[in-house]
Amino acid sequence: MSFKSVLTVLTDTAFAADTLEAAIAFSILHDAHLDVLCLGVDRSQSSYAYGSLTAFALTQTLELAREDAGSLAEIAEQFLGASGLRYGVESTPCALPDVGRLVAQHAQFADMVILARPYGMNRGLEMETTIEAALFDASTPVWVVPDQTPALTCPNIITLAWNQSPEAMRAAKAALPFLKLAEKVHVVIIDPPTHGPNRSDPGGMLSQFLARHGVTVEVDVLSKTLPRVSDVLSRSAVECGSDLIVMGAYGHSRLRESILGGATRHMLEQSQLPVFMTH
């Protein structure tokens, strides 16, 4: 696939600059149109608090949300004005429960969504809602930008997490435009099953598939020597000098992920590299 329509969603001025720089660099590389959705989130209007607010308080919180959306739009215009890109900026206030619906409406018409890391210090619930709406409700690939890292134009070395799941296969196919341009792609397999059709050659069929697309592949079969799969994957990516991690999102049910965590959440919490994922 090609990336000709890119979306980024801004909900917090603290993370706007890094996200915009990454989205602009990506859009320039792929000659894409960039849409920026600036959401001023009214966090007071959650289901448990809405009924207890007075009309005056509701008006005040809505006005603050409108001001936040306007501030984000101003930042976006400052970054985009000199970029030479084809772009559009939309700003709107919204209640927290409406974030997912608005993001999904826009993301379904994008080839790629570029977002700030949703987990960590000083991040609101709307950032997690945003990435889930893009991945699950709009079924659109997401590029997650780590904090305070230079904007990446074209990844040279890529780590591709492989566990034979449908999510991992969809991620590999969606990432082909990057994989074909990379100098090397490390297919990382952690503790492959000892029984099954691919036990004697884990990653072999995927490597063949990628090689037919002109991708230079190296298979790394690793043991789970750290407590979490994501820890092993992160360490391997750093040791290989990777610029990007490609992985499928949420191999377990979303409920289980939210309660117990999982490789996806842990990766988004701790990775210092950009992460490209699909579901």
Coordinates of C-alpha atoms in Angstrom, one line a residue:
M1 CA 0.0 0.0 0.0
S2 CA 1.0 3.6 -0.3
F3 CA 0.6 6.3 2.3
K4 CA -1.1 9.3 0.6
S5 CA -3.4 10.4 3.4
V6 CA -1.9 10.9 6.9
L7 CA -3.7 11.9 10.0
T8 CA -2.3 13.1 13.3
V9 CA -4.4 13.8 16.4
L10 CA -3.3 16.4 19.0
T11 CA -4.9 16.6 22.5
D12 CA -2.1 18.1 24.6
T13 CA 0.2 20.9 23.8
A14 CA 3.0 19.2 25.7
F15 CA 3.3 16.5 23.1
A16 CA 2.3 18.4 20.0
A17 CA 5.7 19.4 18.7
D18 CA 7.2 15.9 18.6
T19 CA 4.1 14.5 17.0
L20 CA 3.9 17.2 14.4
E21 CA 7.5 16.9 13.4
A22 CA 7.2 13.2 12.9
A23 CA 4.0 13.6 10.9
I24 CA 5.5 16.3 8.7
A25 CA 8.6 14.3 8.0
F26 CA 6.6 11.2 7.2
S27 CA 4.2 13.1 4.9
I28 CA 7.0 14.8 3.0
L29 CA 8.7 11.4 2.5
H30 CA 5.6 9.8 1.0
D31 CA 4.3 13.0 -0.7
A32 CA 1.1 12.6 1.4
H33 CA -1.6 15.0 2.5
L34 CA -1.5 15.6 6.2
D35 CA -4.7 16.2 8.2
V36 CA -4.3 17.4 11.8
L37 CA -7.3 16.9 14.2
C38 CA -6.9 19.2 17.3
L39 CA -9.2 18.1 20.1
G40 CA -9.8 20.2 23.2
V41 CA -11.0 17.6 25.6
D42 CA -13.6 18.5 28.2
R43 CA -12.7 15.9 30.9
S44 CA -15.4 17.0 33.2
Q45 CA -18.2 15.4 31.1
S46 CA -17.5 11.8 31.9
S47 CA -20.5 9.6 32.5
Y48 CA -20.1 9.8 36.3
A49 CA -19.6 13.5 36.6
Y50 CA -21.8 15.0 33.9
G51 CA -25.0 15.0 36.0
S52 CA -23.5 16.8 39.0
L53 CA -22.3 19.9 37.0
T54 CA -24.2 23.1 36.9
A55 CA -25.0 24.8 33.7
F56 CA -22.4 27.5 34.5
A57 CA -19.7 24.9 35.1
L58 CA -20.6 23.1 31.9
T59 CA -20.3 26.3 30.0
Q60 CA -16.9 27.1 31.6
T61 CA -15.4 23.7 30.9
L62 CA -16.6 23.7 27.3
E63 CA -15.0 27.1 26.8
L64 CA -11.7 25.9 28.2
A65 CA -11.9 22.9 25.9
R66 CA -12.5 25.3 22.9
E67 CA -9.5 27.4 24.0
D68 CA -7.3 24.2 24.2
A69 CA -8.4 23.2 20.7
G70 CA -7.6 26.6 19.4
S71 CA -4.1 26.6 21.0
L72 CA -3.4 23.2 19.4
A73 CA -4.5 24.5 16.0
E74 CA -2.2 27.5 16.3
I75 CA 0.7 25.3 17.0
A76 CA -0.2 23.1 14.1
E77 CA -0.4 26.0 11.7
Q78 CA 3.0 27.3 12.9
F79 CA 4.7 24.0 12.1
L80 CA 2.8 23.4 8.8
G81 CA 2.9 26.8 7.3
A82 CA 6.5 26.6 6.1
S83 CA 6.4 22.8 5.4
G84 CA 5.2 23.0 1.8
L85 CA 2.8 20.2 2.5
R86 CA -0.8 19.9 1.4
Y87 CA -2.5 19.9 4.8
G88 CA -5.7 20.6 6.7
V89 CA -6.2 21.6 10.3
E90 CA -9.5 21.0 12.2
S91 CA -10.1 22.0 15.8
T92 CA -13.0 21.1 17.9
P93 CA -13.9 20.8 21.6
C94 CA -15.3 17.5 22.7
A95 CA -16.3 15.6 25.8
L96 CA -14.0 12.8 26.9
P97 CA -16.5 10.0 25.9
D98 CA -16.7 11.4 22.4
V99 CA -12.9 11.3 21.6
G100 CA -13.0 7.7 20.3
R101 CA -15.9 8.4 18.0
L102 CA -14.4 11.5 16.5
V103 CA -11.0 9.9 16.0
A104 CA -12.4 6.9 14.3
Q105 CA -14.5 9.0 11.9
H106 CA -11.3 10.7 10.7
A107 CA -8.9 7.7 10.9
Q108 CA -11.0 5.5 8.7
F109 CA -10.2 7.8 5.8
A110 CA -6.4 7.8 6.5
D111 CA -3.7 5.5 5.3
M112 CA -1.7 6.2 8.5
V113 CA -2.3 7.7 11.9
I114 CA 0.7 9.3 13.7
L115 CA 0.3 9.7 17.4
A116 CA 2.2 10.5 20.6
R117 CA 3.0 7.7 23.0
P118 CA -0.3 7.1 25.0
Y119 CA 1.2 5.8 28.2
G120 CA 3.5 7.5 30.7
M121 CA 3.7 10.6 32.9
N122 CA 1.2 13.4 32.5
R123 CA -0.8 11.7 29.7
G124 CA -4.6 11.9 29.8
L125 CA -7.0 9.0 29.2
E126 CA -7.9 10.6 25.9
M127 CA -4.5 9.6 24.5
E128 CA -5.1 5.9 25.1
T129 CA -8.6 6.3 23.7
T130 CA -7.2 7.9 20.6
I131 CA -4.8 5.1 19.7
E132 CA -7.5 2.4 20.4
A133 CA -10.0 4.2 18.2
A134 CA -7.5 4.3 15.3
L135 CA -6.4 0.7 15.7
F136 CA -9.6 -1.1 16.5
D137 CA -12.5 1.1 15.3
A138 CA -10.9 2.5 12.1
S139 CA -8.5 -0.5 11.5
T140 CA -5.8 2.0 10.4
P141 CA -2.1 1.5 11.0
V142 CA -0.6 3.7 13.7
W143 CA 2.9 5.1 14.0
V144 CA 3.7 5.9 17.7
V145 CA 6.2 8.7 18.3
P146 CA 8.4 8.4 21.4
D147 CA 9.2 11.5 23.5
Q148 CA 11.9 14.0 22.4
T149 CA 13.4 12.0 19.6
P150 CA 14.4 13.4 16.2
A151 CA 11.8 13.1 13.5
L152 CA 12.4 9.9 11.5
T153 CA 12.2 10.2 7.7
C154 CA 13.1 6.7 6.5
P155 CA 14.0 3.8 8.9
N156 CA 17.2 2.1 7.8
I157 CA 17.2 -0.9 10.2
I158 CA 13.9 -2.3 11.3
T159 CA 12.9 -4.8 13.9
L160 CA 9.8 -6.9 13.0
A161 CA 8.2 -8.8 15.8
W162 CA 7.0 -12.2 14.6
N163 CA 4.8 -14.7 16.4
Q164 CA 2.8 -16.2 13.5
S165 CA -0.3 -14.3 14.6
P166 CA -2.7 -12.7 12.1
E167 CA -1.9 -9.3 13.8
A168 CA 1.8 -9.7 13.1
M169 CA 1.2 -10.7 9.5
R170 CA -1.1 -7.7 8.9
A171 CA 1.6 -5.5 10.4
A172 CA 4.3 -6.9 8.2
K173 CA 2.2 -6.4 5.1
A174 CA 1.2 -2.9 6.1
A175 CA 4.8 -2.0 6.7
L176 CA 6.1 -3.2 3.3
P177 CA 6.8 0.4 2.0
F178 CA 9.3 0.8 4.9
L179 CA 10.6 -2.7 4.8
K180 CA 11.5 -2.5 1.1
L181 CA 13.5 0.7 1.7
A182 CA 15.3 -0.5 4.7
E183 CA 18.9 -1.7 4.6
K184 CA 18.1 -4.6 6.8
V185 CA 15.0 -6.1 8.5
H186 CA 15.5 -8.2 11.6
V187 CA 12.6 -10.6 12.1
V188 CA 12.6 -11.3 15.8
I189 CA 11.1 -14.5 17.1
I190 CA 11.0 -15.1 20.9
D191 CA 10.7 -18.7 22.1
P192 CA 9.1 -20.1 19.0
P193 CA 6.8 -23.2 19.6
T194 CA 8.5 -26.5 19.6
H195 CA 5.6 -28.2 17.9
G196 CA 4.0 -27.1 14.6
P197 CA 4.6 -26.9 10.9
N198 CA 7.3 -24.2 11.2
R199 CA 9.2 -25.6 14.1
S200 CA 12.3 -26.5 12.1
D201 CA 12.4 -23.1 10.3
P202 CA 10.8 -20.4 12.4
G203 CA 10.3 -17.3 10.4
G204 CA 11.2 -19.1 7.1
M205 CA 7.9 -18.6 5.3
L206 CA 7.7 -14.9 6.4
S207 CA 11.3 -14.4 5.2
Q208 CA 10.5 -15.9 1.8
F209 CA 7.4 -13.7 1.5
L210 CA 9.4 -10.5 2.4
A211 CA 12.4 -11.5 0.1
R212 CA 10.0 -11.7 -2.9
H213 CA 9.2 -8.1 -2.2
G214 CA 12.9 -7.2 -2.3
V215 CA 13.3 -7.0 1.5
T216 CA 16.7 -7.8 3.0
V217 CA 15.8 -10.1 5.9
E218 CA 17.7 -11.6 8.9
V219 CA 15.9 -13.9 11.3
D220 CA 16.8 -13.7 15.0
V221 CA 15.4 -16.5 17.2
L222 CA 15.7 -15.4 20.9
S223 CA 15.0 -16.9 24.2
K224 CA 12.8 -15.1 26.8
T225 CA 15.6 -14.3 29.2
L226 CA 13.8 -11.2 30.6
P227 CA 10.5 -11.1 32.5
R228 CA 8.5 -9.8 29.5
V229 CA 8.5 -10.4 25.8
S230 CA 8.5 -6.7 25.2
D231 CA 11.7 -6.3 27.3
V232 CA 13.5 -8.9 25.0
L233 CA 12.1 -7.2 21.9
S234 CA 13.2 -3.8 23.0
R235 CA 16.7 -5.0 23.9
S236 CA 17.1 -6.7 20.6
A237 CA 16.0 -3.6 18.7
V238 CA 18.6 -1.5 20.5
E239 CA 21.4 -4.0 20.0
C240 CA 20.6 -4.2 16.3
G241 CA 20.6 -0.4 16.0
S242 CA 17.0 -0.4 14.8
D243 CA 15.2 2.8 13.9
L244 CA 11.7 1.3 14.0
I245 CA 9.8 -1.6 15.6
V246 CA 7.0 -3.2 13.6
M247 CA 4.5 -5.3 15.5
G248 CA 0.9 -6.5 15.6
A249 CA -1.3 -4.8 18.3
Y250 CA -3.1 -6.6 21.1
G251 CA -2.7 -10.3 20.5
H252 CA -5.0 -11.0 23.5
S253 CA -8.5 -9.6 24.0
R254 CA -8.6 -5.9 24.8
L255 CA -10.1 -6.7 28.2
R256 CA -7.2 -8.9 29.1
E257 CA -4.8 -6.4 27.9
S258 CA -6.3 -3.6 30.0
I259 CA -6.2 -5.8 33.1
L260 CA -3.0 -7.7 32.8
G261 CA -1.0 -5.6 30.4
G262 CA 0.7 -7.2 27.5
A263 CA 3.5 -6.9 25.0
T264 CA 1.8 -4.1 23.2
R265 CA 1.1 -1.9 26.2
H266 CA 4.5 -2.5 27.7
M267 CA 6.2 -1.6 24.4
L268 CA 4.3 1.6 24.1
E269 CA 5.1 2.5 27.7
Q270 CA 8.9 2.0 27.5
S271 CA 10.1 2.0 23.9
Q272 CA 12.5 4.7 23.0
L273 CA 12.0 3.9 19.3
P274 CA 9.1 4.6 17.1
V275 CA 6.6 1.8 16.9
F276 CA 4.5 0.9 13.9
M277 CA 1.5 -1.3 14.6
T278 CA -1.7 -2.6 13.2
H279 CA -4.5 -4.8 14.5

